């Protein structure tokens, strides 16, 4: 039986060990292989989720219909309608959306990595806000975070339509930019409101803070920490209610939150004559600092450095932080709403950064600003070390604070806001600083961009991989398109 | 068994390569038509994905699929596909030319809103299933060529698990909707048997 020639005829891998080697392969091929593999891994990871989500939507509807005592015929009709929506969802996924499908109405905002425009979708005339992010800028700042951010972004599409978060409908990319198509909030942002009014009344502040709490809480419930809550990220909708933006992206895309980054900022501030720091904190008076700060307010919002005015000290220190860092930001915003400038405002971001770190020496509520004791107490319970901060055990701690006595957090969104935008049309941009932004070109992805970015092949692979799977569409949009 | 002891078994049906996959469990529940969803739309969505994946893979070995290396569109001993041109003339052409013509033609179909409607509510043409079958037939041939003619490159690039996964998914889908003739799948019969043995498709 034991015939050696028989066993020889079996071609096991062990008999012919295949020696893998990518020697002699061109870098283009290696790049394509890495991309292909990564794309497929992402696809198969998401395939199961997509299937489960679809099943979940059907089950939700079936449960809802079972609870209603409506006719079989009506139930059937609703189930068929969902089937049509799901089919349309598949259809829209096939259709390649691109920047050409949108027409720019106006540039309405500017951020660190790009700008925000009011756009109109050419085929159906719907209005959206389109945020563009320059890939190369983001890669420069931080490499791996993009993949994480992308995942966060996808996770966001599972979000049950929180009324507190700006909805993202589509996203797509070209070689130079990422595009986010979001709902347009015509009321502008809280930063612009503060620029216009300097301070709010206690009642108005109470309203915005209460809405902020609800918004932050909904973000935390989804398992996210925003880390970058600031007046520029609080947008005002058509009816005057708040929504949080930049959520999901904030965590991943912004290396500005990286403590090492701040360390560099600090170092750069302590050397060189332009960035030299002021050893005497009284060299420029409080009033002067506030004036400088006001003057630079928008410029700071547009810069890559960003403003550290609202970021919690533990985020800078890099010693670890939790959800409570968002409550610090709330405290800083509240201070600004009532006092007229943020608590640690200075001539330069470096100085602000130092003040936040040693907040104990710098936090002072000016005597000439009359504050209720409740407001003052809440501010102090938020602008303090993380272990003592109100909210570390959950948002209910804030809601129960005497400052919010009489506020019904359940019905917030149906109460009347202190300010309701007056809009002449669906494309009214009077609440945005469009005049200041007009120097920005209104074309995206122009040819100069393409050629300028195309050069560096070595960077190319990282760029592409970082954004794999970025493109997505939200199921909810399809629903909107039909209804 | 037809395979004789004289013809060595190709590496792609040999462990550990044949058993390398990205997923656990069967594709069957993933390929089934979800309840209440339009069948044509489901076919279309999947055709799009498979076409994209095959293009991705072929891109990784395209550099080596040259008229010199691959003078015909071969898929193992005795299998050479001929390209049927617009005048229904059948020509043996080099594999890269064959694949380029095939993918250009498929891309043209996928981009044609009369064949794959893009507007909400617009129905698919009556011969949609036939179109999908035709596309599947050609996609299969590209798989077959990659497995038979370029598997060494696939191994060097360590992408065999990815290729097996996509192919198993593809076959599972084809089976569910009866998109491929048995005769057509002959060139990869042994591989399919192995993947079926693993309960993947
Ligand atoms: N959905 C929207 N609707 C209306 N305006 C918006 C919308 N999104 C952003 N804006 C405007 O554009 C400005 C900049 O947007 P955003 O804060 O998202 O970008 P950013 O400054 O790049 O943010 P960050 O630097 O924190 O990422 C906002 O302050 C706001 O005025």
XYZ file of C-alpha atoms and ligand atoms in Angstrom:
715
model
C 0.000 0.000 0.000
C 2.651 2.433 1.003
C 3.733 3.433 -2.424
C 6.026 6.420 -2.471
C 5.119 7.341 -6.038
C 1.457 7.870 -5.057
C 2.259 10.380 -2.394
C 4.527 12.222 -4.799
C 1.642 12.859 -7.156
C -0.216 14.848 -4.494
C 0.529 18.496 -4.859
C 0.276 19.854 -1.400
C 1.378 23.352 -0.739
C 3.933 21.891 1.603
C 5.556 20.101 -1.296
C 5.789 23.241 -3.352
C 6.119 26.002 -0.833
C 5.146 29.205 -2.502
C 7.470 31.943 -1.613
C 5.734 35.281 -1.468
C 7.629 38.306 -2.511
C 6.668 41.696 -3.858
C 10.104 42.323 -5.208
C 10.013 43.828 -8.657
C 6.369 44.869 -8.332
C 5.812 48.467 -9.325
C 4.731 50.877 -6.636
C 1.572 51.576 -8.615
C 0.610 47.902 -8.429
C 1.387 47.678 -4.741
C -0.667 50.759 -4.134
C -3.591 49.378 -6.095
C -3.394 46.076 -4.231
C -3.371 47.776 -0.843
C -6.345 49.912 -1.822
C -8.285 46.985 -3.258
C -7.741 44.882 -0.177
C -8.653 47.652 2.176
C -11.795 48.547 0.240
C -12.949 44.960 0.316
C -12.295 44.611 4.006
C -14.378 47.710 4.645
C -17.104 46.462 2.330
C -17.438 43.062 3.958
C -17.372 44.579 7.407
C -20.251 46.848 6.461
C -22.233 44.281 4.501
C -23.595 42.568 7.580
C -24.464 45.890 9.214
C -26.313 47.071 6.147
C -28.323 43.839 6.088
C -29.161 44.095 9.779
C -30.118 47.748 9.499
C -32.486 46.972 6.667
C -34.074 44.188 8.700
C -34.303 46.536 11.654
C -36.208 49.132 9.646
C -38.755 46.538 8.584
C -39.140 45.181 12.101
C -39.601 48.683 13.494
C -42.392 49.340 11.041
C -44.028 45.976 11.695
C -43.942 46.619 15.407
C -45.402 50.050 14.943
C -48.166 48.724 12.743
C -48.941 45.921 15.171
C -49.443 48.516 17.902
C -51.857 50.508 15.739
C -55.234 48.992 15.195
C -55.467 49.784 11.522
C -56.766 47.686 8.663
C -54.762 44.899 7.010
C -54.985 46.832 3.793
C -53.389 49.909 5.343
C -50.669 47.814 6.957
C -49.874 46.219 3.650
C -49.721 49.550 1.968
C -47.225 50.866 4.503
C -45.019 47.793 4.243
C -45.048 48.065 0.472
C -44.125 51.734 0.782
C -41.107 50.856 2.917
C -40.099 48.251 0.324
C -40.220 50.954 -2.344
C -38.083 53.259 -0.215
C -35.550 50.527 0.359
C -35.467 49.808 -3.367
C -34.970 53.482 -4.088
C -32.206 53.535 -1.514
C -30.436 50.828 -3.530
C -31.011 52.849 -6.661
C -29.596 56.059 -5.268
C -26.570 54.196 -4.078
C -25.840 53.340 -7.714
C -26.083 56.917 -8.850
C -22.787 58.680 -8.550
C -23.261 62.017 -6.908
C -20.669 64.640 -7.586
C -20.029 68.265 -6.971
C -21.554 69.012 -10.388
C -24.925 67.892 -9.105
C -24.986 70.946 -6.862
C -25.049 74.605 -7.698
C -23.433 77.074 -5.326
C -25.749 79.813 -4.180
C -23.326 81.425 -1.732
C -20.367 80.781 0.513
C -21.754 80.980 4.040
C -18.943 79.827 6.265
C -15.332 78.998 6.454
C -13.548 76.424 8.535
C -10.093 75.123 9.061
C -10.127 72.646 6.178
C -12.443 74.246 3.719
C -15.627 76.151 3.509
C -19.363 75.808 3.792
C -21.666 76.823 0.955
C -25.348 77.092 0.488
C -26.062 74.867 -2.490
C -29.013 73.740 -4.534
C -29.298 70.249 -5.934
C -29.740 70.713 -9.653
C -32.263 67.974 -10.326
C -34.825 68.687 -7.623
C -33.958 72.187 -6.475
C -33.503 71.186 -2.843
C -31.349 73.367 -0.640
C -28.450 72.011 1.380
C -25.313 73.177 3.124
C -22.186 71.721 1.530
C -19.015 71.515 3.558
C -15.789 70.908 1.669
C -12.701 69.526 3.322
C -9.349 69.531 1.640
C -7.894 66.042 1.879
C -4.274 67.073 1.768
C -4.762 69.476 4.665
C -6.317 66.758 6.744
C -3.618 64.267 5.912
C -0.984 66.786 6.876
C -2.544 67.263 10.257
C -3.134 63.678 11.215
C -3.013 60.478 9.274
C -4.809 57.645 10.941
C -7.541 59.655 12.474
C -9.286 59.882 9.140
C -10.129 56.255 9.054
C -11.560 56.540 12.512
C -13.495 59.627 11.624
C -14.903 57.904 8.594
C -16.152 55.102 10.757
C -17.668 57.580 13.181
C -19.332 59.222 10.281
C -20.889 55.991 9.154
C -21.996 55.264 12.667
C -23.694 58.591 12.584
C -25.891 57.471 9.732
C -27.429 54.986 12.164
C -28.311 57.859 14.420
C -32.054 57.967 14.919
C -32.498 61.419 13.454
C -31.672 63.295 16.573
C -33.282 66.729 16.391
C -30.158 68.128 18.073
C -27.630 67.136 15.479
C -27.288 68.614 11.998
C -28.254 65.883 9.577
C -25.743 64.660 7.077
C -27.363 63.407 3.885
C -24.651 62.560 1.400
C -20.963 62.607 1.199
C -18.652 62.044 -1.709
C -15.140 62.855 -2.734
C -12.914 63.727 -5.616
C -9.128 63.612 -5.659
C -8.826 66.888 -3.779
C -11.844 67.339 -1.527
C -14.283 65.512 0.657
C -17.808 66.859 0.424
C -20.458 66.716 3.092
C -24.003 67.560 2.108
C -25.952 68.558 5.191
C -29.227 70.168 6.069
C -29.002 73.947 5.811
C -29.716 75.815 9.028
C -30.674 79.333 7.972
C -30.344 81.034 11.369
C -26.566 81.224 11.386
C -24.421 80.221 14.323
C -24.149 81.278 17.926
C -20.784 82.903 17.273
C -22.365 85.347 14.824
C -25.144 86.061 17.292
C -22.601 86.806 20.000
C -20.655 89.055 17.643
C -23.858 90.922 16.927
C -25.260 91.210 20.458
C -22.145 90.877 22.687
C -24.216 89.410 25.536
C -27.564 87.696 26.020
C -30.035 88.130 28.820
C -30.139 85.458 31.500
C -33.382 84.123 30.058
C -31.993 83.833 26.537
C -28.814 82.266 27.894
C -30.869 79.802 29.918
C -32.720 78.734 26.809
C -29.591 78.181 24.730
C -27.775 76.422 27.559
C -30.745 74.110 28.150
C -30.850 73.240 24.452
C -27.107 72.722 24.456
C -27.413 70.289 27.331
C -30.000 68.288 25.454
C -27.826 68.329 22.325
C -24.659 67.286 24.143
C -26.563 64.608 25.996
C -27.839 63.123 22.725
C -24.288 63.024 21.387
C -23.063 61.304 24.545
C -25.881 58.791 24.382
C -24.631 57.757 20.958
C -21.250 57.099 22.493
C -19.451 60.147 21.146
C -17.522 62.854 22.883
C -17.632 66.048 20.862
C -14.587 67.765 22.379
C -15.000 70.820 20.185
C -18.208 72.435 21.294
C -17.942 76.122 20.612
C -20.317 78.868 19.496
C -19.327 78.330 15.828
C -20.590 74.752 16.058
C -23.978 75.669 17.471
C -26.292 76.425 14.584
C -29.728 77.954 14.651
C -32.502 76.389 12.652
C -35.448 77.976 10.917
C -37.498 78.118 14.098
C -34.651 79.407 16.286
C -33.713 76.124 17.953
C -30.143 74.907 18.285
C -28.381 72.065 16.529
C -24.899 70.809 16.970
C -22.651 70.406 13.956
C -19.208 69.029 13.269
C -20.071 65.970 15.251
C -18.141 62.819 14.430
C -15.747 64.795 12.332
C -14.672 66.761 15.330
C -13.192 63.765 17.042
C -11.380 62.319 14.125
C -10.274 64.983 11.751
C -8.913 67.510 14.102
C -5.405 67.042 15.210
C -5.841 70.367 16.899
C -7.146 68.417 19.853
C -4.034 66.426 20.125
C -2.117 67.492 23.195
C 1.183 67.149 21.339
C -0.146 69.667 18.866
C -0.831 72.124 21.619
C 2.561 71.494 23.075
C 4.083 72.535 19.752
C 1.874 75.556 19.672
C 3.107 76.439 23.105
C 6.740 75.912 22.162
C 6.400 77.984 19.061
C 4.916 80.698 21.217
C 7.839 80.890 23.595
C 10.515 81.440 20.970
C 10.922 83.920 18.160
C 10.152 87.567 18.426
C 6.689 87.497 16.915
C 5.394 84.775 19.132
C 7.184 85.904 22.265
C 4.996 85.595 25.269
C 4.170 88.236 27.659
C 5.683 87.503 31.016
C 3.687 90.233 32.606
C 0.023 89.298 32.315
C -1.007 92.874 32.935
C 0.946 94.213 30.000
C -2.229 94.554 28.016
C -5.303 95.312 29.999
C -8.372 93.162 30.162
C -10.283 95.627 28.029
C -7.574 95.639 25.412
C -7.501 91.875 25.353
C -11.227 91.705 24.894
C -11.004 94.172 22.039
C -8.219 92.240 20.334
C -10.136 89.059 20.840
C -13.302 90.543 19.314
C -11.357 91.853 16.368
C -9.806 88.447 15.736
C -12.882 86.411 16.499
C -13.733 85.386 12.956
C -10.172 85.115 11.770
C -9.533 82.685 14.608
C -12.536 80.610 13.636
C -11.193 80.380 10.078
C -7.675 79.367 11.041
C -6.333 75.857 11.265
C -5.123 76.570 14.751
C -8.677 76.987 15.902
C -9.633 78.649 19.094
C -8.685 76.964 22.362
C -11.085 79.171 24.281
C -13.655 76.465 24.918
C -11.544 73.330 25.191
C -11.242 71.642 28.575
C -7.786 71.633 30.235
C -7.649 67.840 30.463
C -8.014 67.596 26.674
C -4.870 69.716 26.288
C -2.922 67.818 28.885
C -3.315 64.504 27.127
C -3.754 62.656 30.396
C -7.083 61.259 29.328
C -10.520 62.777 29.335
C -14.146 61.730 29.327
C -17.530 63.074 28.400
C -17.300 65.769 31.049
C -14.910 67.736 28.816
C -17.987 68.794 26.831
C -19.530 70.268 29.995
C -16.478 72.449 30.459
C -17.052 73.838 26.968
C -20.641 74.545 27.916
C -19.432 76.490 30.942
C -17.101 78.575 28.787
C -19.884 79.340 26.307
C -22.254 80.277 29.099
C -19.658 82.639 30.520
C -19.310 84.281 27.119
C -23.074 84.613 26.646
C -23.444 86.472 29.925
C -20.139 88.338 30.157
C -19.416 89.125 26.510
C -16.124 87.303 26.045
C -14.910 83.804 26.900
C -13.302 83.282 30.318
C -9.706 82.858 29.177
C -9.616 85.149 26.182
C -6.226 86.591 25.376
C -4.292 88.246 22.598
C -3.010 84.934 21.240
C -4.103 81.287 21.265
C -0.864 80.401 23.091
C -1.772 82.666 25.949
C -5.320 81.338 26.063
C -3.937 77.852 26.182
C -1.742 78.703 29.185
C -4.630 80.319 30.967
C -6.892 77.317 30.449
C -4.229 74.996 31.837
C -3.845 77.124 34.955
C -7.512 78.117 34.961
C -7.556 78.463 38.761
C -5.414 81.594 38.523
C -7.371 83.142 35.702
C -11.037 82.380 36.118
C -12.695 85.547 37.301
C -16.182 86.810 36.869
C -15.969 90.555 36.364
C -17.560 92.532 39.120
C -19.243 94.984 36.809
C -21.379 92.268 35.215
C -24.448 91.533 37.287
C -24.948 87.774 37.380
C -27.548 85.849 39.327
C -26.003 83.586 41.962
C -27.427 80.561 40.142
C -25.651 81.503 36.933
C -22.403 82.192 38.725
C -22.623 78.918 40.620
C -23.306 76.893 37.480
C -20.365 78.476 35.648
C -18.061 77.654 38.544
C -19.325 74.086 38.740
C -18.561 73.612 35.058
C -15.241 75.441 34.810
C -13.415 73.289 37.313
C -11.317 70.130 37.457
C -12.900 67.142 35.757
C -13.458 65.031 38.904
C -15.513 67.810 40.505
C -17.336 68.936 37.399
C -21.106 68.921 37.282
C -22.308 66.466 34.669
C -19.617 63.861 35.187
C -22.409 61.479 36.292
C -24.713 62.454 33.477
C -26.623 65.387 32.065
C -29.302 65.143 34.771
C -26.869 66.810 37.183
C -26.944 69.941 35.073
C -30.658 69.818 34.473
C -31.258 69.750 38.226
C -29.126 72.819 38.871
C -31.137 75.748 40.325
C -30.242 77.848 37.269
C -32.650 75.706 35.254
C -35.500 75.834 37.741
C -38.733 75.902 35.804
C -37.219 74.597 32.565
C -38.962 71.570 31.116
C -36.271 69.645 29.289
C -38.804 67.290 27.730
C -40.594 69.985 25.763
C -37.640 72.246 24.945
C -37.974 71.999 21.202
C -41.581 73.098 21.273
C -41.015 76.195 23.383
C -40.536 79.533 21.682
C -36.882 80.486 21.236
C -35.695 83.981 22.231
C -34.788 84.716 18.652
C -36.522 83.414 15.544
C -34.845 84.112 12.216
C -36.880 86.169 9.803
C -36.366 84.623 6.412
C -37.415 85.983 3.073
C -36.821 82.785 1.138
C -35.344 79.308 1.482
C -32.027 80.655 0.276
C -31.914 83.673 2.561
C -28.361 84.005 3.874
C -28.740 87.268 5.770
C -27.630 85.568 9.007
C -24.251 84.639 7.560
C -21.213 86.876 7.093
C -21.342 86.385 3.330
C -19.750 89.753 2.599
C -16.644 88.851 4.543
C -16.441 85.609 2.663
C -16.806 86.947 -0.847
C -13.077 87.010 -1.457
C -13.191 83.234 -1.398
C -13.555 81.790 -4.877
C -16.901 80.209 -5.616
C -15.544 77.298 -7.592
C -14.459 74.102 -5.922
C -11.980 71.657 -7.320
C -10.686 73.997 -9.998
C -7.969 72.768 -12.317
C -5.190 74.471 -10.404
C -6.160 72.434 -7.353
C -6.096 69.198 -9.249
C -2.642 69.698 -10.665
C -1.219 71.083 -7.465
C -2.342 68.028 -5.531
C -1.523 65.434 -8.115
C 2.224 65.637 -7.795
C 3.127 63.737 -4.701
C 2.718 60.039 -5.468
C 4.217 58.803 -2.227
C 1.593 60.673 -0.241
C -1.081 59.447 -2.583
C -1.546 56.050 -1.089
C -2.137 57.367 2.390
C -4.499 59.910 1.077
C -6.564 57.329 -0.736
C -6.622 54.764 2.017
C -7.522 57.325 4.594
C -10.691 58.143 2.726
C -11.754 54.712 1.583
C -15.374 54.092 2.353
C -15.964 57.737 2.965
C -18.697 57.999 0.393
C -22.088 57.284 1.843
C -25.719 58.165 1.596
C -28.208 58.412 4.312
C -31.321 56.310 4.118
C -33.390 59.169 5.453
C -32.653 61.284 2.393
C -34.295 58.793 0.161
C -37.369 59.014 2.311
C -37.296 62.783 1.929
C -36.837 62.548 -1.774
C -39.983 60.502 -2.043
C -42.247 62.257 0.389
C -12.839 12.351 -11.135
C -11.621 13.829 -14.339
C -8.461 15.420 -13.018
C -5.722 12.955 -13.664
C -2.689 12.432 -11.542
C -0.541 13.843 -14.325
C -2.065 17.332 -14.286
C -0.958 19.040 -11.079
C -3.719 20.606 -9.057
C -3.524 24.379 -9.364
C -2.515 26.298 -6.253
C -5.862 28.043 -6.042
C -7.592 24.793 -5.086
C -4.845 23.889 -2.637
C -4.855 24.636 1.070
C -4.003 26.936 2.692
C -4.784 29.255 -0.216
C -8.193 27.904 -1.102
C -9.406 28.168 2.480
C -8.328 31.765 2.965
C -11.371 34.027 3.229
C -12.350 37.269 4.960
C -15.661 36.125 6.361
C -17.123 33.436 8.550
C -20.342 31.666 7.683
C -22.379 31.465 4.522
C -23.189 34.223 2.077
C -26.635 32.727 1.536
C -28.547 35.074 3.871
C -26.728 38.086 2.417
C -27.641 37.378 -1.175
C -31.312 36.546 -0.736
C -33.780 39.103 -2.003
C -34.739 41.103 1.100
C -38.496 41.108 1.752
C -40.572 43.689 -0.158
C -37.611 44.893 -2.198
C -37.718 45.116 -5.966
C -35.919 42.174 -7.481
C -34.536 44.084 -10.455
C -33.131 46.742 -8.153
C -31.472 44.107 -5.995
C -29.859 42.499 -9.029
C -28.670 45.878 -10.251
C -27.192 46.881 -6.902
C -25.220 43.666 -6.707
C -24.032 43.771 -10.300
C -22.626 47.213 -9.581
C -20.717 45.981 -6.559
C -19.311 42.891 -8.270
C -18.222 44.850 -11.283
C -16.451 47.337 -9.090
C -14.668 44.596 -7.161
C -13.503 42.766 -10.242
C -12.195 45.978 -11.714
C -10.320 46.580 -8.481
C -8.725 43.140 -8.623
C -7.904 43.216 -12.253
C -6.237 46.565 -11.649
C -3.788 44.882 -9.305
C -2.582 42.385 -11.905
C -3.182 44.399 -15.078
C 0.480 45.232 -15.325
C 1.234 41.544 -15.896
C -1.670 40.787 -18.185
C 0.010 41.759 -21.447
C -0.485 40.529 -25.035
C 2.857 38.802 -24.696
C 2.085 37.015 -21.409
C -1.550 36.366 -22.249
C -1.919 36.076 -26.031
C -5.398 34.632 -25.515
C -8.137 35.003 -22.928
C -7.368 31.673 -21.322
C -8.934 30.038 -18.290
C -6.977 26.858 -17.821
C -5.947 24.101 -20.221
C -8.113 24.023 -23.306
C -10.245 27.033 -22.379
C -9.798 30.112 -24.542
C -12.577 32.652 -24.758
C -13.167 34.371 -28.052
C -14.407 37.925 -28.288
C -17.552 38.318 -30.328
C -17.462 41.705 -32.021
C -20.273 43.935 -33.179
C -20.572 42.015 -36.441
C -20.918 38.773 -34.483
C -17.501 37.712 -35.701
C -15.681 35.602 -33.189
C -12.018 36.500 -32.666
C -9.299 35.174 -30.450
C -7.762 38.295 -28.960
C -5.148 38.770 -26.254
C -6.549 38.681 -22.725
C -5.896 42.370 -21.931
C -7.773 43.389 -25.045
C -10.593 40.994 -24.240
C -10.899 42.267 -20.704
C -10.665 45.871 -21.743
C -13.458 45.396 -24.289
C -15.574 43.516 -21.768
C -15.217 46.018 -18.986
C -15.765 48.979 -21.303
C -18.921 47.363 -22.581
C -20.191 46.586 -19.066
C -19.342 50.076 -17.821
C -21.303 51.443 -20.778
C -24.347 49.401 -19.763
C -24.083 50.389 -16.119
C -23.853 54.072 -17.043
C -26.788 53.903 -19.438
C -29.928 55.111 -17.631
C -32.088 53.249 -20.154
C -30.499 49.969 -19.060
C -29.949 50.794 -15.386
C -32.465 53.520 -14.546
C -31.340 56.185 -12.096
C -34.459 58.307 -11.637
C -36.877 57.448 -8.873
C -39.854 55.461 -10.161
C -38.413 54.706 -13.586
C -38.825 50.945 -14.272
C -36.146 48.572 -15.507
C -36.379 47.334 -19.102
C -38.122 43.986 -19.639
C -34.904 42.193 -20.527
C -33.168 43.257 -17.321
C -32.587 39.694 -16.104
C -31.045 38.736 -19.445
C -28.696 41.741 -19.242
C -27.639 40.794 -15.741
C -27.010 37.207 -16.824
C -24.870 38.369 -19.716
C -22.817 40.588 -17.433
C -22.380 37.777 -14.929
C -21.162 35.452 -17.654
C -18.441 37.894 -18.587
C -17.503 38.727 -15.030
C -17.078 35.017 -14.408
C -14.630 34.796 -17.281
C -12.474 37.523 -15.790
C -12.438 35.645 -12.477
C -11.493 32.462 -14.350
C -8.658 34.186 -16.171
C -7.288 35.710 -12.962
C -7.354 32.391 -11.138
C -5.796 30.420 -13.982
C -3.324 32.878 -15.438
C -2.371 35.268 -12.635
C -2.686 33.386 -9.389
C 1.022 33.682 -8.641
C 0.616 37.474 -8.619
C -2.432 37.165 -6.409
C -0.317 35.218 -3.922
C 2.612 37.571 -4.084
C 0.246 40.445 -3.363
C -1.362 38.367 -0.584
C -4.827 39.018 -1.870
C -6.076 35.425 -2.167
C -8.422 35.723 0.806
C -9.971 38.797 -0.765
C -10.339 37.194 -4.160
C -11.851 34.014 -2.702
C -14.301 36.045 -0.655
C -15.531 38.076 -3.595
C -15.697 34.994 -5.796
C -17.649 32.982 -3.203
C -20.047 35.908 -2.762
C -20.390 36.192 -6.533
C -21.106 32.477 -6.989
C -23.558 32.451 -4.113
C -25.434 35.350 -5.668
C -25.361 33.740 -9.120
C -26.788 30.531 -7.695
C -29.551 32.273 -5.788
C -30.831 33.926 -8.964
C -29.697 31.305 -11.452
C -27.487 33.713 -13.352
C -24.792 31.362 -14.670
C -25.032 28.214 -16.821
C -23.386 25.166 -15.323
C -21.370 24.796 -18.511
C -20.017 28.297 -18.112
C -18.640 27.619 -14.621
C -16.637 24.511 -15.669
C -13.215 26.214 -15.657
C -13.472 26.849 -11.917
C -15.441 23.698 -11.058
C -12.922 22.449 -8.481
C -12.635 25.807 -6.779
C -16.422 26.127 -6.586
C -16.632 22.631 -5.093
C -14.094 23.582 -2.443
C -15.934 26.800 -1.537
C -19.203 24.876 -1.400
C -17.525 22.345 0.839
C -16.672 25.215 3.166
C -20.354 26.184 3.113
C -19.559 29.619 1.742
C -21.778 29.408 -1.294
N -25.458 72.922 8.066
C -25.154 74.228 8.095
N -26.090 75.139 7.840
C -25.783 76.449 7.877
N -24.570 76.942 8.154
C -23.586 76.086 8.423
C -23.812 74.685 8.403
N -22.660 74.071 8.714
C -21.764 75.045 8.918
N -22.298 76.262 8.730
C -21.619 77.558 8.852
O -20.268 77.432 8.495
C -19.429 77.726 9.593
C -18.237 76.793 9.628
O -18.731 75.477 9.734
P -18.056 74.414 10.647
O -17.926 74.963 12.017
O -18.761 73.138 10.472
O -16.694 74.316 9.926
P -15.329 74.442 10.575
O -15.113 75.832 11.089
O -14.396 73.816 9.607
O -15.482 73.600 11.835
P -14.305 73.021 12.515
O -13.115 73.880 12.203
O -14.766 73.042 13.910
O -14.318 71.708 11.787
C -20.310 77.572 10.826
O -19.862 78.331 11.893
C -21.645 78.040 10.282
O -21.730 79.439 10.277
